[in-house]
Short mmCIF file of C-alpha atoms in Angstrom, two decimals:
data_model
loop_
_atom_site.label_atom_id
_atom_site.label_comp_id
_atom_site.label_asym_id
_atom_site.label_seq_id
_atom_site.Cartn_x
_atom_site.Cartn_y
_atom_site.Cartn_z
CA UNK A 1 0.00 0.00 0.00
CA UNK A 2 0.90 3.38 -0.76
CA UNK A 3 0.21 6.94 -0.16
CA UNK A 4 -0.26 9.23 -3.36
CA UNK A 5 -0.93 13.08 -3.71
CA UNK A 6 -1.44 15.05 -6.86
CA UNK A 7 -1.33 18.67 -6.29
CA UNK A 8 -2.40 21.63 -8.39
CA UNK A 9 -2.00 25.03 -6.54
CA UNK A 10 -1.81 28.64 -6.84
CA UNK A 11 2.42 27.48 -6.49
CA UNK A 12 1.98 25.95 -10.01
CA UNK A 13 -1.09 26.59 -11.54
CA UNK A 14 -2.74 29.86 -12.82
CA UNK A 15 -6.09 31.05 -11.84
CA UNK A 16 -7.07 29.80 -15.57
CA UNK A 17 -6.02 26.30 -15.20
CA UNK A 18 -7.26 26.02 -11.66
CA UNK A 19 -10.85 27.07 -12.95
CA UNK A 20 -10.65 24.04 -15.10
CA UNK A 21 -9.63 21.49 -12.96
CA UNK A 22 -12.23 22.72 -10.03
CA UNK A 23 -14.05 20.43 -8.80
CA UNK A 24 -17.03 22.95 -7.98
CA UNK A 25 -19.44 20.35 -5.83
CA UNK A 26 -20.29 17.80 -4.19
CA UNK A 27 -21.52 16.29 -6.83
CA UNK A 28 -18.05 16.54 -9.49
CA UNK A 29 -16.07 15.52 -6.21
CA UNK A 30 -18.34 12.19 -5.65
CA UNK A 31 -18.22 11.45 -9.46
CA UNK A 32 -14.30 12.12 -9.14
CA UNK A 33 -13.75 10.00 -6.50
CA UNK A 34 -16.03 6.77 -7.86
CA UNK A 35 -13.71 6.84 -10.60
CA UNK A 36 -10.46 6.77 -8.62
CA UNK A 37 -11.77 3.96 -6.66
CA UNK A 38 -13.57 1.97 -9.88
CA UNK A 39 -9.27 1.96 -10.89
CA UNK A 40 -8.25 -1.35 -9.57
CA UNK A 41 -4.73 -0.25 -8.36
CA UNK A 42 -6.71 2.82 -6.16
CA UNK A 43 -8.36 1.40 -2.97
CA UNK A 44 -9.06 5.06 -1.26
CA UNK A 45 -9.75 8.60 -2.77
CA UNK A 46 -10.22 11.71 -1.38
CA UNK A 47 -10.70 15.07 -3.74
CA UNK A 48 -9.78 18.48 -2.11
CA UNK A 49 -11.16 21.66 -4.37
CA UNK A 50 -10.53 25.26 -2.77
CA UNK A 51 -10.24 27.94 -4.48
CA UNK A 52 -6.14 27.89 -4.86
CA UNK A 53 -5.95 24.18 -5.18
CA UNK A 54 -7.03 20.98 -6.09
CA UNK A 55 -5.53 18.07 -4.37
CA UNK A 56 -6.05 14.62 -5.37
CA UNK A 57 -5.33 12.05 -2.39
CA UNK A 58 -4.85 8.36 -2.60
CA UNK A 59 -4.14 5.12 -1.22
CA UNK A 60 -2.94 2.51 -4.34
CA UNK A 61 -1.11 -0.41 -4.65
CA UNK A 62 0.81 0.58 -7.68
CA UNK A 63 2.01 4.26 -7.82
CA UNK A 64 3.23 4.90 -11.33
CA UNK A 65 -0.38 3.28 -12.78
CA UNK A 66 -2.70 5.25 -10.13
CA UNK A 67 -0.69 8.47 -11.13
CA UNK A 68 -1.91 7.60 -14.65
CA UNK A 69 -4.89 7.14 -13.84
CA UNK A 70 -5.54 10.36 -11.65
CA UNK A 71 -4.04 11.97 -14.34
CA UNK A 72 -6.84 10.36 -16.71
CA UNK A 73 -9.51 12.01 -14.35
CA UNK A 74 -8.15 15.44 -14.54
CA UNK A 75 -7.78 15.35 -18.43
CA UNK A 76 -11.29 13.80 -18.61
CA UNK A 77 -12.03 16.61 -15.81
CA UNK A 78 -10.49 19.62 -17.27
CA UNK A 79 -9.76 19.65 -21.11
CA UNK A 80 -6.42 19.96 -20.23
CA UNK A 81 -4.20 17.48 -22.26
CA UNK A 82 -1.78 14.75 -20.16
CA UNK A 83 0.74 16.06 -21.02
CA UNK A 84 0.03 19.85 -19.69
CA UNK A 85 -1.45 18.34 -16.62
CA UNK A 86 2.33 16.29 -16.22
CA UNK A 87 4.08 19.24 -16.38
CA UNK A 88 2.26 21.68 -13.68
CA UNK A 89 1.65 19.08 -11.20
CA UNK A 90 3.34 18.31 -8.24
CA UNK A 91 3.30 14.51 -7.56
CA UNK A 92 4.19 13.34 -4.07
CA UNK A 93 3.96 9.42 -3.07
CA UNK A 94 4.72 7.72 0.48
CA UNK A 95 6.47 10.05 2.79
CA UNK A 96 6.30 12.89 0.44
CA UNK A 97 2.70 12.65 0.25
CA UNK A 98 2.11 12.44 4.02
CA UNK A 99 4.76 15.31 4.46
CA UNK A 100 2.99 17.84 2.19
CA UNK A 101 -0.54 16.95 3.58
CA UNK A 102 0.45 17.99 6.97
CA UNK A 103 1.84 20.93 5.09
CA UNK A 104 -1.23 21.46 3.77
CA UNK A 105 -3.32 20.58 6.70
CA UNK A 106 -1.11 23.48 9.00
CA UNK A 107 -1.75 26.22 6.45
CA UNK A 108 1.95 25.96 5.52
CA UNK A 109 1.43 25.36 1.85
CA UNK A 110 -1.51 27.87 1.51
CA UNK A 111 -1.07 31.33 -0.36
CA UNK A 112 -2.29 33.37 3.20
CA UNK A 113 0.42 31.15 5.32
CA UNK A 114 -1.45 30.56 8.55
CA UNK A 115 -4.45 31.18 7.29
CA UNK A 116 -7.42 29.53 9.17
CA UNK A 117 -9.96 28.51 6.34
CA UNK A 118 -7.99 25.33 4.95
CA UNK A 119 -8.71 22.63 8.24
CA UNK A 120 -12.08 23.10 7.69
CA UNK A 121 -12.08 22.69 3.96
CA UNK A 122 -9.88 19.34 4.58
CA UNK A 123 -12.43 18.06 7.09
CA UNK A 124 -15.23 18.48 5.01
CA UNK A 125 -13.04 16.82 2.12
CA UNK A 126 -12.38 14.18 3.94
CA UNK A 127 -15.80 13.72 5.85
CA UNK A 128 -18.00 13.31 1.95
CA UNK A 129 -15.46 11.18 1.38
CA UNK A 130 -15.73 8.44 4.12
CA UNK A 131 -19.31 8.89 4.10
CA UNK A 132 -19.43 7.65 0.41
CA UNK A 133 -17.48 4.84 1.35
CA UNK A 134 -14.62 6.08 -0.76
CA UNK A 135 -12.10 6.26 2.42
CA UNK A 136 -11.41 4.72 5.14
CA UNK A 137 -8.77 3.14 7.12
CA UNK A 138 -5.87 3.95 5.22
CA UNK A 139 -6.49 7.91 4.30
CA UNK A 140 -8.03 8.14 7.78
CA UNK A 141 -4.81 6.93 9.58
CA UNK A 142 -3.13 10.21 7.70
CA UNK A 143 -5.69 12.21 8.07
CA UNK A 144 -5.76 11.92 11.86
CA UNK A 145 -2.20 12.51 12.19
CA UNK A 146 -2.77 15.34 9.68
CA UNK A 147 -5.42 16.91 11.94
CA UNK A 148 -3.37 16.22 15.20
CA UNK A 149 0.01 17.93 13.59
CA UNK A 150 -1.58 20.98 12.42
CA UNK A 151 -3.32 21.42 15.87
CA UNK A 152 0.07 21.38 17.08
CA UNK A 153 1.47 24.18 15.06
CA UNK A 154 -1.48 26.12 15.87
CA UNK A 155 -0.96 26.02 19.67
CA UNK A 156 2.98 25.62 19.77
CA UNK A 157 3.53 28.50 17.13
CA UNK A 158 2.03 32.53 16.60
CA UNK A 159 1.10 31.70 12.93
CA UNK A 160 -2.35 31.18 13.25
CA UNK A 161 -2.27 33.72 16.18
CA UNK A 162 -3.57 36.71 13.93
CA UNK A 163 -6.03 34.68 12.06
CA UNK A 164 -6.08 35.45 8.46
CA UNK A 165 -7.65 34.15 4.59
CA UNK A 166 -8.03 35.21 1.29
CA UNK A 167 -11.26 37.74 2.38
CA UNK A 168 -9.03 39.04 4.92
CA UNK A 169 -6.03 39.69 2.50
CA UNK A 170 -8.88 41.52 0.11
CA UNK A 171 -10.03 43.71 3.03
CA UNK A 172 -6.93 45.02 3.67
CA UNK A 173 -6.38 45.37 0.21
CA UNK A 174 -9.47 47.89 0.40
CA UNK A 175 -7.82 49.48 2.99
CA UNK A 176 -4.42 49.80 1.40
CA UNK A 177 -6.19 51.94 -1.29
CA UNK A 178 -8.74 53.75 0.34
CA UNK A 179 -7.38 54.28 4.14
CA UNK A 180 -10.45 55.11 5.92
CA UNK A 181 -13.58 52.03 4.69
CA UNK A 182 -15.64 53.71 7.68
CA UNK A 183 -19.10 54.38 5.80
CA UNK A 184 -18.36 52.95 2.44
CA UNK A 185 -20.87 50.52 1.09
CA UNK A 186 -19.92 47.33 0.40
CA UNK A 187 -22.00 43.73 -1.63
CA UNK A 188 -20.83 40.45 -0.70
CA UNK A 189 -22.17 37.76 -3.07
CA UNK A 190 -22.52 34.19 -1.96
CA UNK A 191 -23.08 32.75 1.18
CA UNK A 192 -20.01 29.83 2.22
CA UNK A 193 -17.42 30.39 4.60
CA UNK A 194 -15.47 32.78 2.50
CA UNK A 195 -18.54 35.55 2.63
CA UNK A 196 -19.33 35.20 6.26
CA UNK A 197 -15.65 35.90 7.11
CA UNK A 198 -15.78 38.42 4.65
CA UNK A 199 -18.75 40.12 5.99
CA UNK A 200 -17.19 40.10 9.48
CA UNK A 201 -14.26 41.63 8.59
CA UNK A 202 -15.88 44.61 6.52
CA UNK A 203 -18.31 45.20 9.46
CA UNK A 204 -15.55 44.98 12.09
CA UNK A 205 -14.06 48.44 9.70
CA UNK A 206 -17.36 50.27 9.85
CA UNK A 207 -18.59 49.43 6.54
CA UNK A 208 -22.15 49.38 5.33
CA UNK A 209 -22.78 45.64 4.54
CA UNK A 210 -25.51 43.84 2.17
CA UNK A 211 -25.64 40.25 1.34
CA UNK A 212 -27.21 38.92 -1.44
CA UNK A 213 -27.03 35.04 -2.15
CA UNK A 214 -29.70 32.78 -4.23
CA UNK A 215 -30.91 31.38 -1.35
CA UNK A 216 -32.59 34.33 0.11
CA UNK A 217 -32.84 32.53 3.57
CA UNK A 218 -28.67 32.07 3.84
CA UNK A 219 -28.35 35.74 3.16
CA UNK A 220 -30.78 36.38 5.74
CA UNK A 221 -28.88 33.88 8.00
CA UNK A 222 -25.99 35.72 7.19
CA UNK A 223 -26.37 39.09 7.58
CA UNK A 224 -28.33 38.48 10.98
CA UNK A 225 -24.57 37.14 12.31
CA UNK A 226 -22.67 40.04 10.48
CA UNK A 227 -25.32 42.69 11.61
CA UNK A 228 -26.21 43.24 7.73
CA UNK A 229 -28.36 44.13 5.66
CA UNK A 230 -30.18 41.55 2.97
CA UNK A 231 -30.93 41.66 -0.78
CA UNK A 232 -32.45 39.98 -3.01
CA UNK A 233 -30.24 37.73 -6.03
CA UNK A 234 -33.50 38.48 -8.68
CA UNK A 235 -31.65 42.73 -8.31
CA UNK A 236 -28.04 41.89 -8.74
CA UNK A 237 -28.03 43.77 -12.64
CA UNK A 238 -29.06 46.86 -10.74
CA UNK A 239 -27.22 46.26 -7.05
CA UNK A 240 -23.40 45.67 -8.64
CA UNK A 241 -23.61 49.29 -10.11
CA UNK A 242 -24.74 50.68 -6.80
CA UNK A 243 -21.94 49.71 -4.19
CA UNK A 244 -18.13 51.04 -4.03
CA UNK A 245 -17.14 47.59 -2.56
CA UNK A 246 -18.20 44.90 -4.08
CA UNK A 247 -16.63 40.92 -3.13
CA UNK A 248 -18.23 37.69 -4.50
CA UNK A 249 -17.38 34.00 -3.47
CA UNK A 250 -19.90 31.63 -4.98
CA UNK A 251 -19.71 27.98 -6.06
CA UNK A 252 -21.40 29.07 -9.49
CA UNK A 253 -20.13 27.40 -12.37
CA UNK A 254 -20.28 30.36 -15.22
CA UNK A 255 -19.75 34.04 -14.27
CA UNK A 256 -22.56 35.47 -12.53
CA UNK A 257 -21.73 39.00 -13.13
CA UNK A 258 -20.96 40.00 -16.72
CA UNK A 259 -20.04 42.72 -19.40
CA UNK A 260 -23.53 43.60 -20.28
CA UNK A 261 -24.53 44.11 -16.42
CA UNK A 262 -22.42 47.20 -15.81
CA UNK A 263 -23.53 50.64 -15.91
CA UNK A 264 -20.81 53.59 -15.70
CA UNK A 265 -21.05 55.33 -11.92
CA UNK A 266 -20.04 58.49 -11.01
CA UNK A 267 -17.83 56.74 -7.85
CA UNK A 268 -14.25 54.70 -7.90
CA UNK A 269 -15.33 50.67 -7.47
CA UNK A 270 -13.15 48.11 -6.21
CA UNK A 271 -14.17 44.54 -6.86
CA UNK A 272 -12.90 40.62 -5.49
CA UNK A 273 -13.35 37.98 -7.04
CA UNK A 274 -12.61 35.42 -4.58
CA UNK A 275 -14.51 31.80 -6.49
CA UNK A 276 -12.37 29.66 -8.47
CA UNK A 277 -14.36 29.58 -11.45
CA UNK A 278 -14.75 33.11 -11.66
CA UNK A 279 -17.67 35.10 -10.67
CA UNK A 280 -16.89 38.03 -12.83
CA UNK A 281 -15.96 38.49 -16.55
CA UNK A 282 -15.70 41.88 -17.53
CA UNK A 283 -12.87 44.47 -18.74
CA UNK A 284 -12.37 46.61 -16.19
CA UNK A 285 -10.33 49.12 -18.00
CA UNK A 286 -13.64 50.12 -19.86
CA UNK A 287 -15.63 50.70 -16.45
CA UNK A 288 -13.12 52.14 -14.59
CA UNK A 289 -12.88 49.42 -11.91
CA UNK A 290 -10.31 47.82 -9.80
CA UNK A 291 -10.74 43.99 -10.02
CA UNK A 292 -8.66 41.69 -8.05
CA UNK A 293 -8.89 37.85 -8.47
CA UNK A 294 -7.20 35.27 -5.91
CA UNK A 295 -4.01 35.54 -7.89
CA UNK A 296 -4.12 39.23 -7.60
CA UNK A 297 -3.69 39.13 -4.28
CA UNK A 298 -0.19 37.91 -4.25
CA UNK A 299 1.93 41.05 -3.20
CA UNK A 300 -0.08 41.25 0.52
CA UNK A 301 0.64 37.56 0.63
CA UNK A 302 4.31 37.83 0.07
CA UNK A 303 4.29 40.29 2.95
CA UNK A 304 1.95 38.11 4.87
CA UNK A 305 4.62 35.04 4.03
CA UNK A 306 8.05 37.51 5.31
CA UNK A 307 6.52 38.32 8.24
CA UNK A 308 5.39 34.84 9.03
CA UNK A 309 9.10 33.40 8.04
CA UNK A 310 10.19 32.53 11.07
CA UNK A 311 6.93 30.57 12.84
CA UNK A 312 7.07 28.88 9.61
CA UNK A 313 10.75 27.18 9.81
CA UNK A 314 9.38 25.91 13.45
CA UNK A 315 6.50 25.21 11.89
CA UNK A 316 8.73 22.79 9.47
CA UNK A 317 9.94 21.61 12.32
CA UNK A 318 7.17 20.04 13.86
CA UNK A 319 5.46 18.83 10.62
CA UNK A 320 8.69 16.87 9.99
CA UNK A 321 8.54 15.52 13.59
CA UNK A 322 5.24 14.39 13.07
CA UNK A 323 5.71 12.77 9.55
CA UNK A 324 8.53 10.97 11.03
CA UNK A 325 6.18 9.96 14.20
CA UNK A 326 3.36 8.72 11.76
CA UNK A 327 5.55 6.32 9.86
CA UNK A 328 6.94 4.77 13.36
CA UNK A 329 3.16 4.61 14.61
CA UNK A 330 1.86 3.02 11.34
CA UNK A 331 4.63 0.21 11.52
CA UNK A 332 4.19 -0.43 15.73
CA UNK A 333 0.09 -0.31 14.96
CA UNK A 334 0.17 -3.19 12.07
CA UNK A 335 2.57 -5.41 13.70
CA UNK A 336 1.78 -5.50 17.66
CA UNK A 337 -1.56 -6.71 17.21
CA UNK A 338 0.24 -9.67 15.80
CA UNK A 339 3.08 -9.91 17.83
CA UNK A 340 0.33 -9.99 20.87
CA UNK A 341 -1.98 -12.44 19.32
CA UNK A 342 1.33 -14.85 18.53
CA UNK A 343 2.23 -14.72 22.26
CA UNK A 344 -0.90 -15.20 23.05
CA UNK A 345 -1.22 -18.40 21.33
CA UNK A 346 2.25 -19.25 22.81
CA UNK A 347 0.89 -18.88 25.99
CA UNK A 348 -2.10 -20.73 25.34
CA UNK A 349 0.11 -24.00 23.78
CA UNK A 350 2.32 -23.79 27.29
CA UNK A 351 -0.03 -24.03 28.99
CA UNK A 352 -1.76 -26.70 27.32
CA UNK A 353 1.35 -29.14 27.15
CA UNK A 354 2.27 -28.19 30.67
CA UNK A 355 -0.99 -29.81 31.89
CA UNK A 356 -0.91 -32.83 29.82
CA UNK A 357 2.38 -33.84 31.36
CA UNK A 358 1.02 -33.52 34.39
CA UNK A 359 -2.41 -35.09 33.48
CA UNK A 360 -0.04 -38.11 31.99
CA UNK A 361 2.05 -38.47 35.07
CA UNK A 362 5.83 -37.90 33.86
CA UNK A 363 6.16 -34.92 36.12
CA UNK A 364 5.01 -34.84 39.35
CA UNK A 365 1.80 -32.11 39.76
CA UNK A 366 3.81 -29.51 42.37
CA UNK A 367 6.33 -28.83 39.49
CA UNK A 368 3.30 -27.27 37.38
CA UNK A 369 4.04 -23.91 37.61
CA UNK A 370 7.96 -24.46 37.24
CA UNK A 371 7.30 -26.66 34.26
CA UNK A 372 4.75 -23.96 32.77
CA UNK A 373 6.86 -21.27 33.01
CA UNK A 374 10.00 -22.95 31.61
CA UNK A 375 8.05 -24.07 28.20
CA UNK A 376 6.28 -20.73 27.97
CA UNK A 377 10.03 -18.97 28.41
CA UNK A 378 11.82 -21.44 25.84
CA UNK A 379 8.53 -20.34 22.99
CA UNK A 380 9.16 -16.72 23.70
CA UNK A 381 13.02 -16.95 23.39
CA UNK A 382 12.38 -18.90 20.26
CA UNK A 383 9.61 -16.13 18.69
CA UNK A 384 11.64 -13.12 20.43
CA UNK A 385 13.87 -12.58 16.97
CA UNK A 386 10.73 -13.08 14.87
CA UNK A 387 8.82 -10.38 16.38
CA UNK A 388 11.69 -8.12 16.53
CA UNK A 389 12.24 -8.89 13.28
CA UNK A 390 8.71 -7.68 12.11
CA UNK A 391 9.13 -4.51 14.57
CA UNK A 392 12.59 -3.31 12.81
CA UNK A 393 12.31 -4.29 9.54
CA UNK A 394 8.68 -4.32 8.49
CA UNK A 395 7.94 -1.37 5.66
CA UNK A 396 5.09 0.69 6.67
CA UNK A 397 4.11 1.04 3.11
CA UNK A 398 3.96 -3.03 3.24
CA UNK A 399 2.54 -3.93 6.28
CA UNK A 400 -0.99 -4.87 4.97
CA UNK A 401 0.70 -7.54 3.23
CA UNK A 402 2.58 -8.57 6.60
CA UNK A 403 -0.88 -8.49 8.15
CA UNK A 404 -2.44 -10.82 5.42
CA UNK A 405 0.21 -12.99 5.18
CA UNK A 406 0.64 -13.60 8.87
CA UNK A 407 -3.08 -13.17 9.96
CA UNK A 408 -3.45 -16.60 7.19
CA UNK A 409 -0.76 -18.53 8.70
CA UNK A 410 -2.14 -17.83 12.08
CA UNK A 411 -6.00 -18.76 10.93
CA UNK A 412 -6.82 -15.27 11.82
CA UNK A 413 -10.03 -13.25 10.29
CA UNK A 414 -7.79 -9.92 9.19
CA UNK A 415 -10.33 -7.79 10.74
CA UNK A 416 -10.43 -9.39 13.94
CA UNK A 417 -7.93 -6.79 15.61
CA UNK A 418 -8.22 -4.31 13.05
CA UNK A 419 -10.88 -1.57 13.37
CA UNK A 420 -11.91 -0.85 9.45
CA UNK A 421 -13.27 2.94 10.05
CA UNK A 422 -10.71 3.99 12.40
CA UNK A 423 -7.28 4.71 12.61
CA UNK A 424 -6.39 2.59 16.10
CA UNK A 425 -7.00 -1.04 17.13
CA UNK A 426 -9.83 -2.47 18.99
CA UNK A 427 -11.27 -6.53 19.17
CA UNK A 428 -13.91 -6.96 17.45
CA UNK A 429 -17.39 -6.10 19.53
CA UNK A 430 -15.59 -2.95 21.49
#
């Protein structure tokens, strides 16, 4: 077994490409993932789509023909040809993999470094996945670990300690250019995490908020926790020529606000587009506006990334620690349950032939305990190098073999120790 990760992000991807290998729903990530795990050298698949990546996780038997076929997907996906998709992506398998997920996981790999959005996006990844039944215990082994490193750098670092995202970055944009936002009237479009953070963070500067969503009852919902106003989605032709702030983040699949929509205005507007596909498809040139996509976004982040340098090399620091931690906890966790049950059964055939030399008379019956002891002590001298064999030298990227192999020899169901939707041991009935 093996771990595999196929990365596109805003590190090697435009905004462009990105759009096209989105994966905008749950509905595209459930298709995407039945696919992956219809591939019979896949056996777990988990499909992470934010706006400045798309991550493709795996657990296969055979690397170099589940790269192909995740590749396969993505052309299939996207348009984009093989060999384009080849040449942007990062591919990362075993150790790699599980090294740039808990990258990933701790907000280490993310455009905003220590930004707080990207936990939450991986739990909810990985939670449609294992309730489709397309992970389980494999990808939720590193997914644990991947939850309990980045907790770590959260609480043993200061680079979550300002908490920050794209919608923050796009605020202080605002601010950058305009000083002052007390007063100014602002539209936020869409109603996921992204606007509600959004919204909070223009209200916490004084700003005149309005939501507007599809669902009139989530902007409702929303503006009641941002202490904003509501709109309805049927006005948006006449309610994007009407604000000087104006952000959208929705999961729409074509533009929602386009050329023919905009009406000249006798005020400066400044415009996010913060969806990957985007919301907005206009020249702003010809209206006078200042759009900013995610990848616009980029000189804030550097600053955001300088400051952050140094909470990021500890940050290293601990990821590596815990990378190193998972592989020795995946290799003690497939083999001990064995080791135990072998003992076990050494135990039990001691004892056995200990009482039926004493039930046959060649040793007299006050020597029981001596003569248990001594045959359960010369079968755990004799298995001793065996299992310390299997604890040194078994492959963690192997061990479900081990497990079959030895779980056979020792008439064992595999499953008997082994907890299928969980990433720790319990017997069977706990």
């Amino acid at each position: 077994m093996h771990y595999l990760i196929v990365s596109f992000s805003h590190k090697n991807s435009t905004l462009a490409i990105r759009e096209k290998l989105a994966f905008v729903d749950d509905i595209a990530r459930l298709n995407g993932m039945r696919k992956l795990n219809s591939n019979p050298h896949i056996s777990e698949s988990m499909i992470l789509s934010t706006c400045n990546r798309v991550e493709i996780i795996c657990s296969c038997n055979e690397t170099e023909l589940a790269i192909e076929a995740v590749f396969s997907l993505l052309a299939n996906h996207s348009g984009l040809t093989p060999h384009e998709l080849h040449e942007r992506a990062d591919v990362f398998d075993d150790e790699g993999g599980i090294h740039h997920l808990f990258s990933v996981a701790s907000s280490l790999d993310s455009m905003v470094v220590g930004e707080t959005q990207i936990a939450g996006q991986l739990k909810d990844a990985y939670k449609l996945s294992v309730d489709n039944g397309f992970s389980a215990q494999k990808i939720g082994r590193a997914m644990s670990y991947a939850f309990k490193c980045a907790a770590e750098v959260r609480n043993a670092t200061n680079i979550s300690s300002k908490p920050v995202s794209i919608a923050s970055v796009a605020v202080a944009k605002v601010k950058e250019s305009l000083g002052d936002v007390s007063g100014k009237k602002a539209l936020v479009i869409g109603s996921g995490e992204m606007s509600v953070i959004t919204c909070k963070h223009l209200s916490a500067q004084g700003v005149d908020v309005t939501v507007m969503n599809r669902t009139f009852e989530k902007a409702e919902a929303i503006a009641l926790e941002c202490n904003a106003r509501v709109r309805s989605y049927e006005e948006i032709a006449y309610a994007i020529n009407e604000y000087e702030l104006l952000f959208t983040a929705t999961g729409s699949l074509t533009p929602i606000i386009t050329e023919e929509m905009i009406k000249p205005c006798g005020f400066e507007r400044y415009w996010f587009d913060m969806a990957v596909p985007r919301d907005i498809e206009c020249d702003p040139e010809l209206w006078s506006i200042r759009l900013f996509y995610v990848d616009d976004l980029k000189e804030i982040v550097s600053e955001n990334i300088a400051l952050r340098e140094d909470e990021a090399k500890l940050s290293y620091v601990i990821i590596r620690r815990h990378v190193v931690g998972f592989f020795e906890w995946l290799k003690t966790l497939s083999v001990e349950p064995l080791i135990k049950n072998m003992y076990l059964r050494a135990s039990d055939a001691a004892l056995r032939e200990s009482m039926r030399v004493m039930d046959s008379g060649y040793i007299p019956r006050e020597y029981e305990h001596a003569v248990h002891k001594a045959t359960l002590q010369a079968l755990k001298r004799f298995l001793h190098p065996f299992a310390e064999r299997m604890r040194d030298g078994s492959d963690p990227m192997r061990v479900d073999a081990l497990i079959e192999s030895m779980s056979f020899l020792m008439n064992q169901e595999e499953g008997d120790d082994l907890s299928q939707n969980s990433c720790t041991y319990y017997p069977k009935g706990k």
